[in-house]
XYZ file of C-alpha atoms in Angstrom:
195
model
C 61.730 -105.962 32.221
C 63.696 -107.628 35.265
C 65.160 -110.889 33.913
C 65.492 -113.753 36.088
C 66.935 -117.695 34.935
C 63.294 -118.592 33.820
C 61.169 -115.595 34.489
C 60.639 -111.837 34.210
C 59.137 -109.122 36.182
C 57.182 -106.529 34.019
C 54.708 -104.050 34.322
C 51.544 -105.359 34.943
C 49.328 -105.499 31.652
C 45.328 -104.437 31.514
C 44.622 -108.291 30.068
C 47.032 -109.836 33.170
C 44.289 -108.621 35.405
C 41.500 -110.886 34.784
C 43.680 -113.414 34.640
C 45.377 -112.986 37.934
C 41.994 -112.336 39.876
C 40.602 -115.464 38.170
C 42.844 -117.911 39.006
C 44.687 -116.424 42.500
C 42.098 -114.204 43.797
C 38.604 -115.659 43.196
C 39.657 -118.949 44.503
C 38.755 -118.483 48.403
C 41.172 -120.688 49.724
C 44.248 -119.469 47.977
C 42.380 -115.819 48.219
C 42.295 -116.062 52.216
C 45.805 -117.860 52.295
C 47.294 -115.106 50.668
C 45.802 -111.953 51.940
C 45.899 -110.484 55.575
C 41.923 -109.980 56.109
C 38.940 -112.352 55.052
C 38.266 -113.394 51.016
C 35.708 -111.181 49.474
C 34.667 -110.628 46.135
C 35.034 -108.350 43.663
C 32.382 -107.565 41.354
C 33.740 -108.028 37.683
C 34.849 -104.618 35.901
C 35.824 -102.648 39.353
C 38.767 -102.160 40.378
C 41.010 -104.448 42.163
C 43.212 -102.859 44.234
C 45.211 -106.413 44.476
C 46.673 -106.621 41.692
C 45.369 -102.530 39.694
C 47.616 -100.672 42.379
C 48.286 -96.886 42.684
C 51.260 -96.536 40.197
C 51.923 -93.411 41.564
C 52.722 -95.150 45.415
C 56.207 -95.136 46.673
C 55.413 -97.723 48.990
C 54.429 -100.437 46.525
C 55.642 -101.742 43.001
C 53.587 -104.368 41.581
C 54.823 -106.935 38.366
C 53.208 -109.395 36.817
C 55.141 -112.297 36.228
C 56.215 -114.203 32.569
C 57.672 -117.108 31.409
C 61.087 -115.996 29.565
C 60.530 -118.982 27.191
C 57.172 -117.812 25.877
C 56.145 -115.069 27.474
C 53.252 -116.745 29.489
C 51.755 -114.890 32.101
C 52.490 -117.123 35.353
C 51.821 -114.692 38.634
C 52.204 -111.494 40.220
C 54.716 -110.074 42.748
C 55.080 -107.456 44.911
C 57.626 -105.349 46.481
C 55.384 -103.536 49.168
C 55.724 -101.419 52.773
C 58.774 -99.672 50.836
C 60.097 -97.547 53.744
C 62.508 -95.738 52.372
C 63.962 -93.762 55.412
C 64.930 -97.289 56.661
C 65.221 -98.971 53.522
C 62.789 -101.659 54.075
C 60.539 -103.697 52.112
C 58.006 -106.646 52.150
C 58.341 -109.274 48.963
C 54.943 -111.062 47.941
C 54.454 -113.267 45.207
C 51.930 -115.404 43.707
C 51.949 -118.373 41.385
C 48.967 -119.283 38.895
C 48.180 -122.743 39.922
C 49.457 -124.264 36.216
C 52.716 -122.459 37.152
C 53.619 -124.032 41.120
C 56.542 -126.158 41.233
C 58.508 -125.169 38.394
C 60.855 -123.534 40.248
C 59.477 -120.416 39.474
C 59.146 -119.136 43.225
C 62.804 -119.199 43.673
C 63.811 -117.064 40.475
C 60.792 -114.770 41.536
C 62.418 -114.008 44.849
C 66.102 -113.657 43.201
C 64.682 -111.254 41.121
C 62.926 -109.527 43.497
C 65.664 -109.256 45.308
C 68.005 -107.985 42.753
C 64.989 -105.018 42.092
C 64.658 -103.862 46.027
C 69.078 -104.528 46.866
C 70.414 -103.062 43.284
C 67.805 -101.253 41.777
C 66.138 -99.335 44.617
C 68.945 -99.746 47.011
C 67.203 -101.253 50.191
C 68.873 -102.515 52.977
C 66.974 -105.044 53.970
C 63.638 -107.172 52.282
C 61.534 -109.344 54.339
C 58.599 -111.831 53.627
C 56.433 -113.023 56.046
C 54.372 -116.452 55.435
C 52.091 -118.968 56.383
C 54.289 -121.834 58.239
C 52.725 -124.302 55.950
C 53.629 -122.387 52.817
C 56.560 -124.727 52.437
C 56.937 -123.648 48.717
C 57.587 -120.132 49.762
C 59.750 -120.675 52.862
C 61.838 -123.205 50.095
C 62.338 -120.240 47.898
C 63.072 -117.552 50.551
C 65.123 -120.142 52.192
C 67.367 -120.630 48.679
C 67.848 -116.699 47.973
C 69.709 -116.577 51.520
C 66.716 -115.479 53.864
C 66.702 -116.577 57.440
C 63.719 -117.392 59.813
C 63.937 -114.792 62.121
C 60.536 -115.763 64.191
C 57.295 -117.721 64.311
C 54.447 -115.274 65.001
C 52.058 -117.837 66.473
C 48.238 -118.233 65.594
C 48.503 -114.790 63.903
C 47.181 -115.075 60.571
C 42.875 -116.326 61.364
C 42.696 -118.525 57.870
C 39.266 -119.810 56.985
C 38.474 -121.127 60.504
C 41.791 -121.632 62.819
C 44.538 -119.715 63.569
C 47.797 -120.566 61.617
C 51.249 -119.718 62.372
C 53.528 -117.094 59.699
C 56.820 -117.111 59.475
C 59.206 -113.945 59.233
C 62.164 -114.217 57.195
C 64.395 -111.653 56.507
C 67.464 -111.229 54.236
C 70.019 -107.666 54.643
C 71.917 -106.598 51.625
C 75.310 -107.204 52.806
C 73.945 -111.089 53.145
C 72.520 -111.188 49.558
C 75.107 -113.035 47.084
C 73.840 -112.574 43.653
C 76.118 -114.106 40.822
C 79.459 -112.542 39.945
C 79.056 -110.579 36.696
C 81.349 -112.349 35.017
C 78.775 -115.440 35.618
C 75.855 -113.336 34.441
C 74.204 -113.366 31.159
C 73.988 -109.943 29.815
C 70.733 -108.261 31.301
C 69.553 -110.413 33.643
C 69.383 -109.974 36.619
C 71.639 -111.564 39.334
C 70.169 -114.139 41.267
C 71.759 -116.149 43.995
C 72.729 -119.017 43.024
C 72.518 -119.914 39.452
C 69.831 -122.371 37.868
C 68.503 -122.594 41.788
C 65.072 -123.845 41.118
């Protein structure tokens, strides 16, 4: 497990799965504000390529996402489009609804970050969002990313165009904690109790 301040990134569990389509992926708004094509549902028992993905895919590595405290289940996140010629990768993340502004988001991204810049050794990790996502562009925004663009009316979200944002963050711009700083095995985040 990946360690952040508050949260860590684990291997994504059989019972995490109902859970996570549930409460992020049946819901149509989130569903449609998070994914790049149009909500649909899943009939229960199949597979959801969301959140059941191919383990066995270089270009994606999905977590699910705990509370250190308790070991609550409180999201999912992705590291996906690994390109690892140009050591490049996409960071998604969702947050159960009990679970949004706790300052989760931010420590989700460290960690994240920590995984693609130390662990797979990636040169540069990139998120794209909705411009009204303010939560997300918060958290990018505290782990060092800048806005790099506004592709506008891109994403078609249940009716009307919406504006993303691209944000992108290079390794040699990343400042995770000094060790010295750093409890032993967690992972280095940027700035310490960042919420």
């Amino acid at each position: 497990m990946l360690r952040g301040d508050k949260i860590g990134l684990r291997a994504r569990h059989e019972e995490d799965v109902p859970v996570l389509r549930t409460e992020l992926y049946d819901d149509v708004v989130n569903g449609s504000r998070a994914e790049g094509g149009p909500w649909r549902p899943i009939r229960p028992g199949a597979k959801d390529p969301r959140l059941t993905g191919d383990s066995e895919s270089e270009a994606v590595v999905q977590f699910s996402v705990v509370d250190l405290a308790d070991g609550t289940l409180v999201g999912t996140a992705t590291l996906w489009g690994i390109d690892n010629h140009n050591r490049t990768a996409h960071i998604g993340l969702g947050l159960l609804p009990a679970a949004r502004g706790k300052g989760y988001g931010t420590d989700v991204v460290a960690t994240l970050c920590h995984y693609g810049f130390v662990v797979r050794g990636l040169q540069r990790l990139q998120i794209e969002t909705l411009a009204d996502n303010t939560a997300m562009l918060r958290s990018a925004e505290r782990n060092g990313f800048v806005r790099e663009g506004v592709l506008r009316a891109s994403a078609w979200v249940l009716g009307e165009f919406l504006d993303e944002v691209l944000l992108g963050l290079l390794a040699h711009e990343w400042k995770p904690e000094r060790e010295s700083e750093r409890e032993p095995g967690r992972a280095p985040g940027r700035e310490r109790g960042a919420a």
